[in-house]
Amino acid sequence: MKTLPIIRRFLADEWRTYRALRLRSLADSPQAFGSTLAEEQERPDAAWAERLAAGIHSSRDLPLLAELNGQPIGLAWGRLDGADRETAQLYQMWVDPNHRQIGAGRGLLSAVTAWAKALDARRLALAVMSSESPAMQLYRRAGFEPTGEPRLLRVGSSLLAQSMHLDLVGGAD
């Protein structure tokens, strides 16, 4: 029988796990994120602990961990910004390459989607590399649609990111 990943909220004392996954994600997929490995490596331990604790204790944040047989294999972060309460954001979505295609990405995405719906958000938004990547395919299969023109991933980068959104009111999962 195939073991499925478990998707759950991070616990406050798991900031080292969060840091390790976040740094692994940036090392594995440097072109997929707005921040860089170098920037994140400079953060002191206290900043990692504070970031995770703030997310855990906020009703507007959802820091998620994907585990397989007790081992951390992925993460995602949902956020509902104060300025636009109708749009929840998906950030930091990543699954270890050795554990892709087993449902972790779908599980993380499903958990953030359910959370956003429970907060009465009307849409879930994200940005993804403009290429035909597995991430782009995952989001399209889930019903996300491009919004606007691709834009630069970050200052100093020539890579383009595509904003996408999922309508949460129209019955999409």
mmCIF file of C-alpha atoms in Angstrom, residues 10 16 23 30 35 38 50-51 60 64 67 78 91 111 117 122 125 135-136 138-139 143 150 155 158 162 164 167 170:
data_model
loop_
_atom_site.group_PDB
_atom_site.id
_atom_site.type_symbol
_atom_site.label_atom_id
_atom_site.label_comp_id
_atom_site.label_asym_id
_atom_site.label_seq_id
_atom_site.Cartn_x
_atom_site.Cartn_y
_atom_site.Cartn_z
ATOM 1 C CA PHE A 10 4.023 23.737 11.411
ATOM 2 C CA ARG A 16 14.663 24.643 12.343
ATOM 3 C CA LEU A 23 16.805 26.854 2.338
ATOM 4 C CA PRO A 30 16.516 29.354 -7.146
ATOM 5 C CA SER A 35 13.899 35.733 -2.414
ATOM 6 C CA ALA A 38 21.938 34.095 -0.073
ATOM 7 C CA GLU A 50 10.017 34.723 14.978
ATOM 8 C CA ARG A 51 8.785 34.376 11.374
ATOM 9 C CA ARG A 60 -4.175 35.342 8.504
ATOM 10 C CA LEU A 64 2.216 24.165 6.217
ATOM 11 C CA GLU A 67 5.748 14.907 5.744
ATOM 12 C CA GLY A 78 -0.918 30.764 2.830
ATOM 13 C CA TYR A 91 3.859 31.521 -1.109
ATOM 14 C CA ALA A 111 -5.011 22.597 2.308
ATOM 15 C CA LYS A 117 -12.341 29.305 1.494
ATOM 16 C CA ARG A 122 -12.952 34.999 -3.070
ATOM 17 C CA ALA A 125 -3.442 33.999 -5.925
ATOM 18 C CA ALA A 135 4.399 23.682 -10.864
ATOM 19 C CA MET A 136 2.579 25.505 -13.653
ATOM 20 C CA LEU A 138 -0.180 21.566 -11.059
ATOM 21 C CA TYR A 139 -1.760 24.996 -10.770
ATOM 22 C CA GLY A 143 -8.096 25.519 -11.997
ATOM 23 C CA PRO A 150 4.342 38.026 -16.783
ATOM 24 C CA VAL A 155 15.043 43.012 -9.089
ATOM 25 C CA SER A 158 15.703 38.396 -16.216
ATOM 26 C CA GLN A 162 3.220 34.677 -14.105
ATOM 27 C CA MET A 164 -2.347 33.282 -11.431
ATOM 28 C CA ASP A 167 -11.788 31.582 -8.205
ATOM 29 C CA GLY A 170 -17.281 29.700 -8.533
#
